[in-house]
Amino acid sequence: MAKLHVFRLLLATGICAAVVQFPEAAFAHVEGEAVSGFFSGLSHPIGGWDHILAMIAVGLWGALLGPPALWILPIAFPIAMAAGGMLGLLGIPVPWVEIGIAVSSIVLGLLILTNMRLSLAVAIPLVMIFALFHGHAHGTELSPRADAVLYSLGFVVATGLLHALGIGVGAVDKLPMGRTALRALGGGVLLGGTYFLIGAFA
Amino acid sequence: MRRSATGVLLAVALCAPTPSHAHLVNSGLGPFYDGALHLMLTPMDLVGLVTLSLFAASQGAEAGRLLVIVTPIAWFLAGAIGVHSQMTGSFAIAIANAGTLVLLGGSVALELKTSSTVAAVAAAVFGGLLGFQSGVELRAADADADWVALIGTVAAVLAVTVLVSALIISYTAFSFRVVQRVLGSWAAATGLLSLGWIVGSGGNLAG
């Protein structure tokens, strides 16, 4: 039964990954302006590994923590990210954005690697602060020429799919040696975050 | 498994790109269907309506029934005003619609519970707001937009509210409630980003 559950989650993960990858394949040579409509919004969060890593890590950590963090973190993240995006769109500066983005991967990677089980009262604000940095970075890059609602919707859906991808991969936790594999992935996120932090200071 | 696959297919279908139409879309079936298609091809109206339906139906069956009655009526009355107004678009309405997404989507994400009377008032106010915007858009898309097109839009509004509320009320599984909350958070996030976009651009948007 548990194996069937894991199979379903892994199947859903594969579909999420395919959907997230789809827009780039469809618009690789068609769209010159890049920022317009749903698929541009969908492809924006997957435009940088620093964002991808952190968003998948949120799902991984949620999977490690289990319910209710499993679904509350992916609910909290998009709202805080959009708030950050709104600040970016309004031209309101947020300090140390690039450092904040890199630190988000480092901290999340460390939490997964050490299997640290923080309470929801700490986990939610922590993830929301990280989301604010990611959202602000995206917000400052957006063009007012695009269809606001469709672009925003695509952007948010892509973020949700990346979380779902993390949760799906996190399903390996239920398999033998799964916890070790998951913690190793946390180590990978930590390394990636360190690389981005060095890049932010360079 | 089959239900999961249907859900995934539905999600992919919803993600499919929708072309934007500078003019009222011509279905080839007359103004009624042109009006009905207009709602389906206008993202802000459709997302706003689905979010409103999610909010009201998640308050229970009574609120869901009121939603199905109140929203199309409010949409029609405000839409008629919009069609006959001389407005071509409003910064204030765009802000209000984005704010609607934040408020209602946030309420769904937080699973806030309220009385069915409050849900009905929300359906009237936000349905009216969306309806007015839709009426203005109908006129902007086609200067000859008439009552038939508006009635077509309202029929589509009725269909959407019935489908969404029926789905929300009939599926009570915990996992489905989680899906509702996630959709609410996505709607709120979309509203927040749209707000920043509208205010940041001074209302001068492409969409």
Coordinates of C-alpha atoms in Angstrom, one line a residue:
Chain A
M1 CA 0.0 0.0 0.0
A2 CA 2.8 2.4 1.0
K3 CA 4.6 1.4 -2.2
L4 CA 1.5 2.3 -4.3
H5 CA 1.3 5.6 -2.5
V6 CA 4.9 6.4 -3.3
F7 CA 4.4 5.3 -6.9
R8 CA 1.5 7.7 -7.3
L9 CA 3.5 10.5 -5.8
L10 CA 6.4 9.8 -8.0
L11 CA 4.1 9.7 -11.0
A12 CA 2.6 13.1 -10.1
T13 CA 6.2 14.4 -9.6
G14 CA 7.1 13.3 -13.1
I15 CA 4.0 15.0 -14.5
C16 CA 4.8 18.2 -12.5
A17 CA 8.4 18.2 -13.9
A18 CA 7.1 17.7 -17.4
V19 CA 4.6 20.5 -17.1
V20 CA 7.2 22.9 -15.6
Q21 CA 9.5 22.1 -18.5
F22 CA 6.8 22.4 -21.2
P23 CA 6.7 26.2 -21.7
E24 CA 10.4 26.5 -22.5
A25 CA 10.1 23.8 -25.1
A26 CA 7.0 25.5 -26.6
F27 CA 8.3 29.0 -26.7
A28 CA 12.1 28.6 -27.1
H29 CA 12.1 30.3 -30.5
V30 CA 8.7 31.9 -30.8
E31 CA 8.5 34.5 -28.1
G32 CA 10.9 37.4 -28.5
E33 CA 9.6 39.7 -25.8
A34 CA 9.8 36.8 -23.3
V35 CA 7.5 38.5 -20.7
S36 CA 3.9 38.1 -21.9
G37 CA 1.1 35.8 -20.9
F38 CA 0.6 32.7 -18.9
F39 CA 3.5 30.6 -20.2
S40 CA 6.0 33.5 -19.7
G41 CA 4.9 33.6 -16.1
L42 CA 5.1 29.9 -15.9
S43 CA 8.6 29.8 -17.2
H44 CA 9.9 32.8 -15.1
P45 CA 10.5 30.9 -11.7
I46 CA 12.4 28.2 -13.5
G47 CA 14.7 30.7 -15.2
G48 CA 17.3 30.5 -12.4
W49 CA 18.7 27.6 -10.4
D50 CA 18.8 29.6 -7.2
H51 CA 15.0 29.9 -7.3
I52 CA 14.4 26.4 -8.4
L53 CA 16.6 24.9 -5.7
A54 CA 14.9 26.9 -2.9
M55 CA 11.4 26.1 -4.1
I56 CA 12.0 22.4 -4.5
A57 CA 13.7 22.5 -1.1
V58 CA 10.6 23.9 0.5
G59 CA 8.7 20.9 -0.8
L60 CA 11.4 18.5 0.3
W61 CA 11.4 20.0 3.8
G62 CA 7.6 19.9 4.0
A63 CA 7.8 16.2 3.0
L64 CA 10.3 15.6 5.7
L65 CA 8.3 17.4 8.4
G66 CA 5.0 15.7 7.3
P67 CA 1.5 17.0 7.8
P68 CA 0.5 19.7 8.4
A69 CA 3.7 21.4 7.3
L70 CA 3.5 19.4 4.1
W71 CA 0.7 21.5 2.8
I72 CA 0.9 24.7 5.0
L73 CA 4.4 25.6 3.7
P74 CA 3.3 25.5 0.0
I75 CA 0.3 27.6 1.0
A76 CA 2.3 30.2 2.8
F77 CA 5.2 30.5 0.3
P78 CA 3.3 31.8 -2.8
I79 CA 1.5 34.5 -0.8
A80 CA 4.7 35.8 0.8
M81 CA 6.5 35.5 -2.6
A82 CA 3.8 37.5 -4.3
A83 CA 4.0 40.1 -1.5
G84 CA 7.8 40.4 -2.3
G85 CA 7.0 40.5 -6.0
M86 CA 4.5 43.4 -5.3
L87 CA 7.2 45.3 -3.5
G88 CA 9.6 44.7 -6.4
L89 CA 7.0 45.9 -8.9
L90 CA 6.3 49.0 -6.9
G91 CA 10.0 49.8 -6.7
I92 CA 10.2 49.4 -3.0
P93 CA 13.7 48.1 -2.2
V94 CA 14.4 45.1 0.0
P95 CA 18.0 44.9 1.2
W96 CA 20.3 41.9 0.5
V97 CA 18.0 40.1 -1.8
E98 CA 20.6 38.0 -3.6
I99 CA 22.2 37.1 -0.3
G100 CA 18.8 36.3 1.1
I101 CA 18.0 34.0 -1.8
A102 CA 21.3 32.1 -1.4
V103 CA 20.9 31.9 2.4
S104 CA 17.4 30.4 1.8
S105 CA 18.9 27.4 0.0
I106 CA 21.7 27.1 2.6
V107 CA 19.3 27.1 5.5
L108 CA 16.7 24.8 3.9
G109 CA 19.5 22.4 2.8
L110 CA 20.9 22.4 6.3
L111 CA 17.4 21.8 7.8
I112 CA 16.9 18.8 5.5
L113 CA 20.4 17.5 5.9
T114 CA 20.2 17.5 9.7
N115 CA 16.5 16.4 9.7
M116 CA 15.7 19.3 11.9
R117 CA 12.0 19.4 12.9
L118 CA 11.1 23.0 13.6
S119 CA 7.7 23.9 15.0
L120 CA 5.2 25.4 12.5
A121 CA 5.4 28.7 14.4
V122 CA 9.0 28.9 13.4
A123 CA 8.9 27.1 10.0
I124 CA 6.1 29.2 8.5
P125 CA 7.7 32.7 9.2
L126 CA 11.1 31.3 8.1
V127 CA 9.8 30.1 4.7
M128 CA 7.8 33.3 4.3
I129 CA 10.9 35.5 4.8
F130 CA 12.7 33.4 2.2
A131 CA 9.8 33.7 -0.2
L132 CA 9.8 37.5 0.2
F133 CA 13.4 37.6 -1.1
H134 CA 12.6 35.3 -4.1
G135 CA 9.4 37.3 -4.9
H136 CA 11.2 40.6 -4.8
A137 CA 13.9 39.4 -7.1
H138 CA 11.3 38.3 -9.6
G139 CA 9.2 41.4 -9.1
T140 CA 12.0 43.8 -10.1
E141 CA 12.5 41.7 -13.3
L142 CA 8.9 41.8 -14.6
S143 CA 7.8 43.9 -17.4
P144 CA 4.6 46.0 -17.3
R145 CA 3.9 45.1 -20.9
A146 CA 2.7 41.6 -20.0
D147 CA -0.8 40.6 -19.2
A148 CA -0.8 41.1 -15.5
V149 CA -3.3 38.4 -14.4
L150 CA -2.2 35.6 -16.8
Y151 CA 1.5 36.3 -16.1
S152 CA 1.0 36.3 -12.3
L153 CA -1.1 33.2 -12.5
G154 CA 1.5 31.3 -14.5
F155 CA 4.2 32.5 -12.2
V156 CA 2.3 31.3 -9.1
V157 CA 1.3 28.0 -10.7
A158 CA 5.0 27.3 -11.6
T159 CA 6.0 28.0 -8.0
G160 CA 3.3 25.6 -6.8
L161 CA 4.5 22.9 -9.2
L162 CA 8.1 23.3 -8.0
H163 CA 6.8 22.8 -4.4
A164 CA 4.9 19.7 -5.6
L165 CA 8.0 18.4 -7.3
G166 CA 9.8 18.7 -4.0
I167 CA 7.0 17.0 -2.1
G168 CA 6.9 14.2 -4.7
V169 CA 10.6 13.7 -4.5
G170 CA 10.3 13.8 -0.7
A171 CA 8.1 10.7 -1.0
V172 CA 11.2 8.6 -1.1
D173 CA 11.3 9.2 2.6
K174 CA 8.9 6.3 2.9
L175 CA 11.2 3.9 1.1
P176 CA 14.1 1.9 2.6
M177 CA 17.1 4.2 2.7
G178 CA 14.8 7.0 1.6
R179 CA 15.6 9.2 4.6
T180 CA 19.3 9.0 3.8
A181 CA 18.7 9.8 0.2
L182 CA 16.5 12.8 1.2
R183 CA 19.2 14.1 3.6
A184 CA 21.7 13.7 0.9
L185 CA 19.5 15.9 -1.4
G186 CA 19.5 18.4 1.5
G187 CA 23.3 18.3 1.3
G188 CA 23.1 19.1 -2.4
V189 CA 20.8 22.0 -1.8
L190 CA 23.2 23.3 0.9
L191 CA 26.1 23.1 -1.5
G192 CA 24.1 24.8 -4.2
G193 CA 23.2 27.6 -1.8
T194 CA 26.8 28.1 -0.8
Y195 CA 27.8 28.4 -4.5
F196 CA 25.1 31.1 -5.0
L197 CA 26.2 32.9 -1.8
I198 CA 29.8 33.0 -3.1
G199 CA 28.4 34.3 -6.4
A200 CA 26.4 37.0 -4.6
F201 CA 29.5 38.4 -3.0
A202 CA 31.7 38.0 -6.1
Chain B
M1 CA -5.7 6.3 -9.8
R2 CA -8.2 7.1 -12.5
R3 CA -9.4 10.1 -10.5
S4 CA -5.8 11.3 -10.0
A5 CA -5.2 11.0 -13.7
T6 CA -8.4 13.0 -14.4
G7 CA -7.3 15.7 -12.0
V8 CA -3.9 16.0 -13.6
L9 CA -5.5 16.2 -17.1
L10 CA -7.9 18.9 -15.8
A11 CA -5.0 20.8 -14.4
V12 CA -3.0 20.6 -17.6
A13 CA -6.1 21.7 -19.6
L14 CA -6.6 24.7 -17.3
C15 CA -3.0 25.6 -17.9
A16 CA -3.5 25.6 -21.6
P17 CA -2.8 29.0 -23.2
T18 CA -5.8 31.1 -24.0
P19 CA -5.5 33.6 -26.8
S20 CA -6.5 37.2 -25.9
H21 CA -9.1 38.9 -28.1
A22 CA -9.1 42.6 -28.7
H23 CA -12.6 42.2 -30.1
L24 CA -15.5 40.2 -28.7
V25 CA -14.7 36.6 -29.8
N26 CA -16.8 35.4 -32.7
S27 CA -18.1 31.9 -31.9
G28 CA -20.0 31.8 -35.1
L29 CA -23.1 30.9 -33.1
G30 CA -24.4 34.4 -32.4
P31 CA -24.0 37.0 -29.7
F32 CA -25.3 34.7 -26.8
Y33 CA -22.4 32.3 -27.3
D34 CA -20.0 35.2 -28.0
G35 CA -20.8 36.6 -24.6
A36 CA -20.4 33.2 -22.9
L37 CA -17.0 32.7 -24.6
H38 CA -16.0 36.2 -23.5
L39 CA -16.0 35.2 -19.8
M40 CA -14.1 32.0 -20.5
L41 CA -11.4 33.9 -22.4
T42 CA -11.0 36.8 -19.9
P43 CA -8.6 35.7 -17.2
M44 CA -9.3 38.3 -14.5
D45 CA -13.1 37.7 -14.7
L46 CA -12.8 33.9 -14.8
V47 CA -10.2 33.7 -12.0
G48 CA -12.1 36.2 -9.9
L49 CA -15.4 34.2 -10.4
V50 CA -13.8 30.9 -9.5
T51 CA -12.2 32.4 -6.4
L52 CA -15.5 33.9 -5.3
S53 CA -17.2 30.5 -5.9
L54 CA -14.4 28.8 -3.9
F55 CA -14.9 31.2 -1.0
A56 CA -18.7 31.0 -0.9
A57 CA -19.0 27.3 -1.5
S58 CA -16.4 26.5 1.2
Q59 CA -18.8 28.1 3.7
G60 CA -21.3 25.3 3.2
A61 CA -24.2 24.1 1.2
E62 CA -26.5 27.1 2.1
A63 CA -23.9 29.6 1.1
G64 CA -23.3 27.7 -2.1
R65 CA -27.0 27.8 -3.0
L66 CA -27.1 31.6 -2.3
L67 CA -23.9 32.0 -4.4
V68 CA -25.6 30.4 -7.4
I69 CA -28.6 32.7 -7.1
V70 CA -27.0 36.0 -6.1
T71 CA -23.9 36.1 -8.3
P72 CA -25.5 35.8 -11.7
I73 CA -28.2 38.5 -10.7
A74 CA -25.5 40.9 -9.4
W75 CA -23.4 40.2 -12.4
F76 CA -26.3 40.9 -14.8
L77 CA -27.3 44.2 -13.1
A78 CA -23.8 45.6 -12.7
G79 CA -22.9 44.2 -16.2
A80 CA -25.9 46.1 -17.7
I81 CA -24.6 49.3 -16.1
G82 CA -21.1 48.6 -17.4
V83 CA -22.3 47.9 -21.0
H84 CA -24.2 51.2 -21.1
S85 CA -21.5 53.3 -19.4
Q86 CA -19.0 55.2 -21.4
M87 CA -16.1 53.8 -19.5
T88 CA -13.4 51.9 -21.5
G89 CA -11.5 50.6 -18.4
S90 CA -10.9 51.8 -14.9
F91 CA -7.8 51.9 -12.8
A92 CA -10.0 51.7 -9.7
I93 CA -11.9 48.7 -10.9
A94 CA -8.7 46.9 -11.8
I95 CA -7.4 47.5 -8.3
A96 CA -10.7 46.4 -6.8
N97 CA -10.7 43.2 -8.8
A98 CA -7.1 42.4 -7.8
G99 CA -8.0 43.2 -4.2
T100 CA -10.9 40.8 -4.5
L101 CA -8.5 38.0 -5.4
V102 CA -6.3 38.8 -2.4
L103 CA -9.2 39.0 0.1
L104 CA -11.2 36.0 -1.1
G105 CA -8.2 33.9 -2.0
G106 CA -6.6 34.7 1.4
S107 CA -9.8 33.7 3.1
V108 CA -9.9 30.4 1.3
A109 CA -6.2 29.8 2.0
L110 CA -6.7 30.5 5.7
E111 CA -9.9 28.5 5.7
L112 CA -11.8 31.4 7.3
K113 CA -15.4 30.5 8.2
T114 CA -18.3 33.0 8.0
S115 CA -22.1 33.0 7.9
S116 CA -23.9 32.2 4.7
T117 CA -25.4 35.8 4.9
V118 CA -21.9 37.3 4.8
A119 CA -21.0 34.9 1.9
A120 CA -24.1 36.0 0.0
V121 CA -23.2 39.7 0.6
A122 CA -19.7 38.9 -0.7
A123 CA -21.2 37.2 -3.8
A124 CA -23.4 40.3 -4.4
V125 CA -20.6 42.8 -4.0
F126 CA -17.7 41.0 -5.7
G127 CA -20.0 39.4 -8.3
G128 CA -21.3 43.0 -9.1
L129 CA -17.8 44.3 -9.3
L130 CA -16.7 41.6 -11.7
G131 CA -19.9 42.0 -13.6
F132 CA -19.4 45.7 -14.0
Q133 CA -15.9 45.1 -15.3
S134 CA -17.2 42.4 -17.6
G135 CA -19.8 44.8 -19.0
V136 CA -17.2 47.5 -19.6
E137 CA -15.1 44.9 -21.4
L138 CA -18.0 43.7 -23.5
R139 CA -18.6 47.2 -24.7
A140 CA -14.9 47.9 -25.2
A141 CA -14.6 44.6 -27.2
D142 CA -17.7 45.3 -29.3
A143 CA -19.4 48.7 -29.5
D144 CA -22.6 46.9 -30.5
A145 CA -22.5 44.5 -27.6
D146 CA -26.1 44.0 -26.7
W147 CA -28.3 42.4 -24.0
V148 CA -28.0 39.0 -25.6
A149 CA -24.2 38.9 -25.2
L150 CA -24.5 40.0 -21.6
I151 CA -27.1 37.3 -21.0
G152 CA -24.7 34.8 -22.6
T153 CA -22.0 35.9 -20.1
V154 CA -24.4 35.6 -17.2
A155 CA -25.3 32.1 -18.4
A156 CA -21.6 31.2 -18.3
V157 CA -21.3 32.8 -14.8
L158 CA -24.2 30.6 -13.7
A159 CA -22.5 27.5 -15.1
V160 CA -19.2 28.2 -13.5
T161 CA -20.7 29.0 -10.0
V162 CA -22.9 25.8 -10.2
L163 CA -19.9 23.6 -11.2
V164 CA -17.4 25.0 -8.7
S165 CA -19.9 25.1 -5.8
A166 CA -21.2 21.5 -6.6
L167 CA -17.6 20.3 -6.7
I168 CA -16.6 22.0 -3.4
I169 CA -19.7 20.9 -1.5
S170 CA -19.8 17.3 -2.7
Y171 CA -16.1 16.5 -2.1
T172 CA -15.5 16.7 1.6
A173 CA -12.3 14.6 1.7
F174 CA -9.5 16.2 3.7
S175 CA -7.1 16.1 0.7
F176 CA -9.6 18.1 -1.4
R177 CA -9.8 20.7 1.4
V178 CA -6.1 21.0 1.1
V179 CA -6.4 21.5 -2.7
Q180 CA -8.9 24.2 -2.0
R181 CA -6.6 26.0 0.3
V182 CA -3.7 25.8 -2.1
L183 CA -5.9 27.2 -4.9
G184 CA -6.9 30.0 -2.5
S185 CA -3.3 30.8 -1.8
W186 CA -2.6 30.8 -5.6
A187 CA -5.5 33.2 -6.2
A188 CA -4.3 35.5 -3.3
A189 CA -0.8 35.5 -4.7
T190 CA -2.0 36.2 -8.2
G191 CA -4.0 39.1 -6.8
L192 CA -1.0 40.5 -4.9
L193 CA 1.2 40.4 -7.9
S194 CA -1.5 41.9 -10.1
L195 CA -2.0 44.7 -7.6
G196 CA 1.7 45.5 -7.7
W197 CA 1.6 45.4 -11.5
I198 CA -1.4 47.6 -11.8
V199 CA -0.2 50.2 -9.3
G200 CA 3.4 50.0 -10.5
S201 CA 2.3 50.7 -14.1
G202 CA -0.3 53.3 -13.2
G203 CA -3.0 51.2 -14.8
N204 CA -1.3 51.1 -18.1
L205 CA -1.4 47.4 -18.7
A206 CA -1.4 45.1 -21.7
G207 CA -4.0 42.8 -20.3

